[in-house]
Short mmCIF file of C-alpha atoms in Angstrom, two decimals:
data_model
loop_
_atom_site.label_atom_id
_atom_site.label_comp_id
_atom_site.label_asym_id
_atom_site.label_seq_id
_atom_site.Cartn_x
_atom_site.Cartn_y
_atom_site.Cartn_z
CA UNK A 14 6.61 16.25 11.70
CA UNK A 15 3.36 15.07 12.37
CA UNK A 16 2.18 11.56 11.79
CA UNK A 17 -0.67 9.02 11.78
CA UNK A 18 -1.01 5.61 12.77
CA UNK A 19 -2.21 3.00 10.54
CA UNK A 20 -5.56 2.34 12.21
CA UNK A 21 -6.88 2.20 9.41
CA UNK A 22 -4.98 -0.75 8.34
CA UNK A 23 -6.73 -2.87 10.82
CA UNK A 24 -9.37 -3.67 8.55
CA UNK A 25 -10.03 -7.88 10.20
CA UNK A 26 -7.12 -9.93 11.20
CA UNK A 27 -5.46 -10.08 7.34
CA UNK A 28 -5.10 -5.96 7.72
CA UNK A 29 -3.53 -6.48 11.33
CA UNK A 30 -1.27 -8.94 9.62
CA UNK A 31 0.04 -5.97 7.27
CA UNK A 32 0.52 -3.62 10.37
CA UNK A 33 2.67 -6.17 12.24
CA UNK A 34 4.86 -6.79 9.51
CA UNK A 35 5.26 -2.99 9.18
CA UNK A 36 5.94 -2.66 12.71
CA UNK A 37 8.52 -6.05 12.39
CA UNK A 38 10.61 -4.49 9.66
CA UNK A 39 12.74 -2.52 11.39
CA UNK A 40 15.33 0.23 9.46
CA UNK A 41 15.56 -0.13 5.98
CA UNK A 42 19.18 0.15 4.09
CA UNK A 43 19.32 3.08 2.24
CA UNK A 44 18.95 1.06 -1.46
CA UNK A 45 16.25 -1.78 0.30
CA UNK A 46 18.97 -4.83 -0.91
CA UNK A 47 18.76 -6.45 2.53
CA UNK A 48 15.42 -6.49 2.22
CA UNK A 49 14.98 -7.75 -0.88
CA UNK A 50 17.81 -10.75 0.45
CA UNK A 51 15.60 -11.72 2.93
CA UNK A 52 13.02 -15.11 2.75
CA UNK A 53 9.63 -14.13 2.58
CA UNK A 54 7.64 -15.08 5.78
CA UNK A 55 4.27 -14.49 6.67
CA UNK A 56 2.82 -14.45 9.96
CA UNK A 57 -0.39 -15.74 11.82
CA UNK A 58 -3.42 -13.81 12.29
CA UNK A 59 -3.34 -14.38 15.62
CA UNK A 60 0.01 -12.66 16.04
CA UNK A 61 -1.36 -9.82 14.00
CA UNK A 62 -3.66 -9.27 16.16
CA UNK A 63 -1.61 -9.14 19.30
CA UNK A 64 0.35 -6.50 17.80
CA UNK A 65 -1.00 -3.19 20.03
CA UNK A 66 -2.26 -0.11 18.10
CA UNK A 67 0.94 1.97 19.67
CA UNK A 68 3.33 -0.39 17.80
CA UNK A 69 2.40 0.35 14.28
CA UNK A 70 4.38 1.97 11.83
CA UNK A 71 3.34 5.55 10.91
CA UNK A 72 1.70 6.28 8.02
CA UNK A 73 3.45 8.61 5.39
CA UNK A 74 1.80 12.24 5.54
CA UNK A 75 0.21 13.53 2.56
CA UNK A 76 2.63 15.93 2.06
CA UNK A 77 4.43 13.06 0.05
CA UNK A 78 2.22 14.51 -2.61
CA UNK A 79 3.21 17.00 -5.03
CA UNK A 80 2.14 20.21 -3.08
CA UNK A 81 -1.05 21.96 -4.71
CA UNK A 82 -0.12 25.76 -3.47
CA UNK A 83 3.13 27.79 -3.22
CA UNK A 84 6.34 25.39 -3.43
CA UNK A 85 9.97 26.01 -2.85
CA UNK A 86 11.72 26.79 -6.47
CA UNK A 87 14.73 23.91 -6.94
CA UNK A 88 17.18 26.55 -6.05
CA UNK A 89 15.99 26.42 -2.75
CA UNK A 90 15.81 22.56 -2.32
CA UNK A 91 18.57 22.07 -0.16
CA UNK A 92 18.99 20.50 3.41
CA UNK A 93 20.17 22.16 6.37
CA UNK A 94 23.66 19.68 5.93
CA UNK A 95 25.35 18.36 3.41
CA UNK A 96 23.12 17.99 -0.07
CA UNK A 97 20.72 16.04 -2.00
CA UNK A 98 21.38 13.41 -4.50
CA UNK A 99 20.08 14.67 -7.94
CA UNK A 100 17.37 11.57 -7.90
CA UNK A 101 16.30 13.18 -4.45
CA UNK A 102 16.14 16.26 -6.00
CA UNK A 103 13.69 14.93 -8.57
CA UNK A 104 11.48 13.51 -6.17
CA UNK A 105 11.23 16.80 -4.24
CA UNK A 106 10.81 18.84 -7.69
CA UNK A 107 7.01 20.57 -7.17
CA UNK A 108 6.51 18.82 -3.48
CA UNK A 109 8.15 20.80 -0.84
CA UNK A 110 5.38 23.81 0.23
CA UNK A 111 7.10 27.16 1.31
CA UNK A 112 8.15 27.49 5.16
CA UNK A 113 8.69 23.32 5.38
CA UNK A 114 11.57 21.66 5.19
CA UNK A 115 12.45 19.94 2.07
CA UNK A 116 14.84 17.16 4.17
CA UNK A 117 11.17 16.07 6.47
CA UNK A 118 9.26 15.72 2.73
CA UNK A 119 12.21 13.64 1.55
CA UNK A 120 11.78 11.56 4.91
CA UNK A 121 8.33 10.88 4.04
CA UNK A 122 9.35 9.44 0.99
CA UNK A 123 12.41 7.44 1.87
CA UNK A 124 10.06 6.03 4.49
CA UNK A 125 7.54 4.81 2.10
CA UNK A 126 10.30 3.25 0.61
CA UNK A 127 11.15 1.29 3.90
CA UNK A 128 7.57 -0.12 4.36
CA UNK A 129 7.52 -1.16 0.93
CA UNK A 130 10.95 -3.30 0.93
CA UNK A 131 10.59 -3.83 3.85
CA UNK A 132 7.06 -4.97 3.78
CA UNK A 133 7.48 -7.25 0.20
CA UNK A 134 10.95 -9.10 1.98
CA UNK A 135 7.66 -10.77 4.41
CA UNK A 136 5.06 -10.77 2.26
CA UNK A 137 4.67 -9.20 -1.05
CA UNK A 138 0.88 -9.89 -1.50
CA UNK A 139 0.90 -7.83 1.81
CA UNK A 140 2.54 -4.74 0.50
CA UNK A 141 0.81 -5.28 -3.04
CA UNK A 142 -2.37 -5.32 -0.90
CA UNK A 143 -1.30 -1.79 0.62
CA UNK A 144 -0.45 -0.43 -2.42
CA UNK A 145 -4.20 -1.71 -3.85
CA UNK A 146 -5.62 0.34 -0.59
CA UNK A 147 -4.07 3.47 -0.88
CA UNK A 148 -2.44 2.64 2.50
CA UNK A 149 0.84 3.97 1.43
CA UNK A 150 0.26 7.83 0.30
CA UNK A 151 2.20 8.65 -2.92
CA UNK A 152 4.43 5.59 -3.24
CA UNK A 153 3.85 6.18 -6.94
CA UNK A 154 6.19 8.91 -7.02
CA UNK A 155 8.62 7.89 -3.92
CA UNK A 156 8.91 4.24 -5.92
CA UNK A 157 9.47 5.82 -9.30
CA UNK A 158 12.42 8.37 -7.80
CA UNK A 159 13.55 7.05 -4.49
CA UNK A 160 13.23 2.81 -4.54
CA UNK A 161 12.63 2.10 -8.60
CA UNK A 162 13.50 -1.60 -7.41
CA UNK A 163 10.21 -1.87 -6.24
CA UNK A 164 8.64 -0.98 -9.66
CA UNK A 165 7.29 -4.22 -10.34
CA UNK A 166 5.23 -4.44 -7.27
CA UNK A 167 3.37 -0.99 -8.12
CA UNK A 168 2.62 -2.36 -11.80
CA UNK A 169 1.43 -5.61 -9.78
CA UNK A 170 -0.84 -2.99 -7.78
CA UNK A 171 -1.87 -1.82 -10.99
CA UNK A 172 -4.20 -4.96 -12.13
CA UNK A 173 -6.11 -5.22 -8.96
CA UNK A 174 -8.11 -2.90 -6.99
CA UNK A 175 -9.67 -2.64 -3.61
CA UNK A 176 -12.43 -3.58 -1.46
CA UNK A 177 -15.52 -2.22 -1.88
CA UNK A 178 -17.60 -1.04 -4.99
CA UNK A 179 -15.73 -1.74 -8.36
CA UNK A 180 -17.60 -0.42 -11.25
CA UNK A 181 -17.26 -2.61 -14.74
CA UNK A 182 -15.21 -5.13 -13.66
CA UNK A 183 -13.26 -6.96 -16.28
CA UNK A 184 -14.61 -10.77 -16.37
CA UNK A 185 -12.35 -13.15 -14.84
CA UNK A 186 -11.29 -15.15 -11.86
CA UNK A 187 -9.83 -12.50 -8.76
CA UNK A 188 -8.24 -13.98 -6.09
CA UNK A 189 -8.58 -11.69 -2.26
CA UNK A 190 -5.52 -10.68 -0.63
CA UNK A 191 -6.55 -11.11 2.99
CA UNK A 192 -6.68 -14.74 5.08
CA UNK A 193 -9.41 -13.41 7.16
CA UNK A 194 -12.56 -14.74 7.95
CA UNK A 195 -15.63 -12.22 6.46
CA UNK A 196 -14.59 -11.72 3.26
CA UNK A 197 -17.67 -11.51 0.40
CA UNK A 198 -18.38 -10.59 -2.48
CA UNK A 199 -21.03 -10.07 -4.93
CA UNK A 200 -21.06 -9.49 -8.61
CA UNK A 201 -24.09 -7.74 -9.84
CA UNK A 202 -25.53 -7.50 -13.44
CA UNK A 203 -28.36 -5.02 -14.77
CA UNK A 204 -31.24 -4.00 -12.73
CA UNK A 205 -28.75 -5.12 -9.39
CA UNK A 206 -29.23 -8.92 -10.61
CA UNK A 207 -26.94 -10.73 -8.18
CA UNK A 208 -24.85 -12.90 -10.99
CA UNK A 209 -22.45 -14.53 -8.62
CA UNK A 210 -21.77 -14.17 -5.20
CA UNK A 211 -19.43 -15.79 -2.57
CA UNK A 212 -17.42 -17.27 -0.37
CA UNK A 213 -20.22 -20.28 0.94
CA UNK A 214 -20.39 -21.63 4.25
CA UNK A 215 -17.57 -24.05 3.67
CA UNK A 216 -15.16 -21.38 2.17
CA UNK A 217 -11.48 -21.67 1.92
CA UNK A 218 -8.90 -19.89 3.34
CA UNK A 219 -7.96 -18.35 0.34
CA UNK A 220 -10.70 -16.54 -1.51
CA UNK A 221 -11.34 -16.17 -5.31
CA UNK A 222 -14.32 -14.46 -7.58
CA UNK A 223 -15.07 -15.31 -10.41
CA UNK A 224 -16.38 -12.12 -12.24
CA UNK A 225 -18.97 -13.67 -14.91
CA UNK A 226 -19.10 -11.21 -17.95
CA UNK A 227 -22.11 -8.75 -17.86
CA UNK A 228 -21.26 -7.78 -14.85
CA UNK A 229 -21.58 -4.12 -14.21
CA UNK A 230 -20.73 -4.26 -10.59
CA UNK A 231 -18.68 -6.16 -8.20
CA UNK A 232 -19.26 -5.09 -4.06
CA UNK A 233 -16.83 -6.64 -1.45
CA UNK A 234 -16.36 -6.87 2.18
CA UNK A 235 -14.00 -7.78 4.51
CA UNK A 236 -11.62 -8.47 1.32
CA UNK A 237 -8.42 -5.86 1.65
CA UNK A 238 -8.06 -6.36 -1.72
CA UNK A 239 -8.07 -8.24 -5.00
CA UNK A 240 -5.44 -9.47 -7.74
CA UNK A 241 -6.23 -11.06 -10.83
CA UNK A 242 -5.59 -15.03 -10.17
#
């Protein structure tokens, strides 16, 4: 099966962060409860960034998706050993394309899983963040069928959004999921009328937005991601 790295994770030191603590997690358990056991730790950016390219978890393939041609009817969902669990059967329901495996798509979602858990038992702003990116193909579906004990982060996904252009932002105060240095942000009104904008020279490590209302779009750099604060 072939797989990607997470290059484009790398986004500044805060998205090297996220691929070294995918590349610390190790194997998962098969239901994530030693993960979720585990303290929470975060680690430097400096570490991050020592973490080489080759060490990085792989990304999951997109064929964690529900397959858009020809797919294998249920009857035929069934490994080369043993059997699937009706919940794994679920998940693979409409995913597995004809002539592929149905036990390699099933991987690709039980290791989405792993990054997740394993991800959240370090950081869960990290994994949050990842979710927020898109960094993690289809964990939608692979957390709804295969890890539903990581529901709650997805709906905590589900409030933010990621770096970049955000049309009709709802007013408020955002807070950026990264520790980076770079991070800014604009919020623009009609006619492009800058409205706020920030960090200044003196910013903190953490960095927030306040979204005024009227503002009918909000442009970021350098920021991963953002959560509602």
């Amino acid at each position: 099966m072939h797989t990607r790295t997470l290059r484009s994770l790398r986004r500044g030191a805060a998205v090297g962060a996220l691929v070294a603590l995918l590349a610390l997690s190790g194997c998962s358990s098969d239901d994530g409860s030693d993960a979720a056991a585990k303290p929470t730790r975060s680690i430097s950016d400096d570490q991050a960034a020592g973490v080489p390219d080759d060490q990085a978890s792989p990304a999951p393939e997109e064929s964690a998706s529900p397959s858009k041609g020809p797919v294998l009817p249920d009857a035929n969902l069934t490994p080369a050993t043993g059997s699937f669990t009706a919940k794994e059967k679920k998940y693979l329901h409409g995913r597995v394309p004809k002539n592929m495996d149905p036990a390699a798509v099933l991987q690709v979602g039980q290791e989405t899983c792993q990054r997740v858990e394993r991800t959240a038992a370090h950081d869960k702003d990290a994994a949050i963040g990842a979710l927020i990116a898109g960094d993690l193909p289809s964990a939608d579906g692979a957390i709804a069928q295969l890890c539903p004990k990581q529901q709650p982060l997805l709906d905590k996904a589900a409030t933010g959004f990621a770096d970049g252009t955000r049309k009709n932002p709802a007013p408020g105060t955002y807070r950026a999921l990264t520790s980076a240095e770079g991070c800014t942000w604009k919020a623009l009104g009609a006619g492009d009328k800058v409205l706020a904008s920030g960090p200044g020279p003196d910013a903190p490590k953490k960095i927030t937005a306040k979204v005024p209302s009227g503002t009918r779009t909000f442009v970021s750099s350098g920021c991963y991601a953002w959560l509602p604060a």
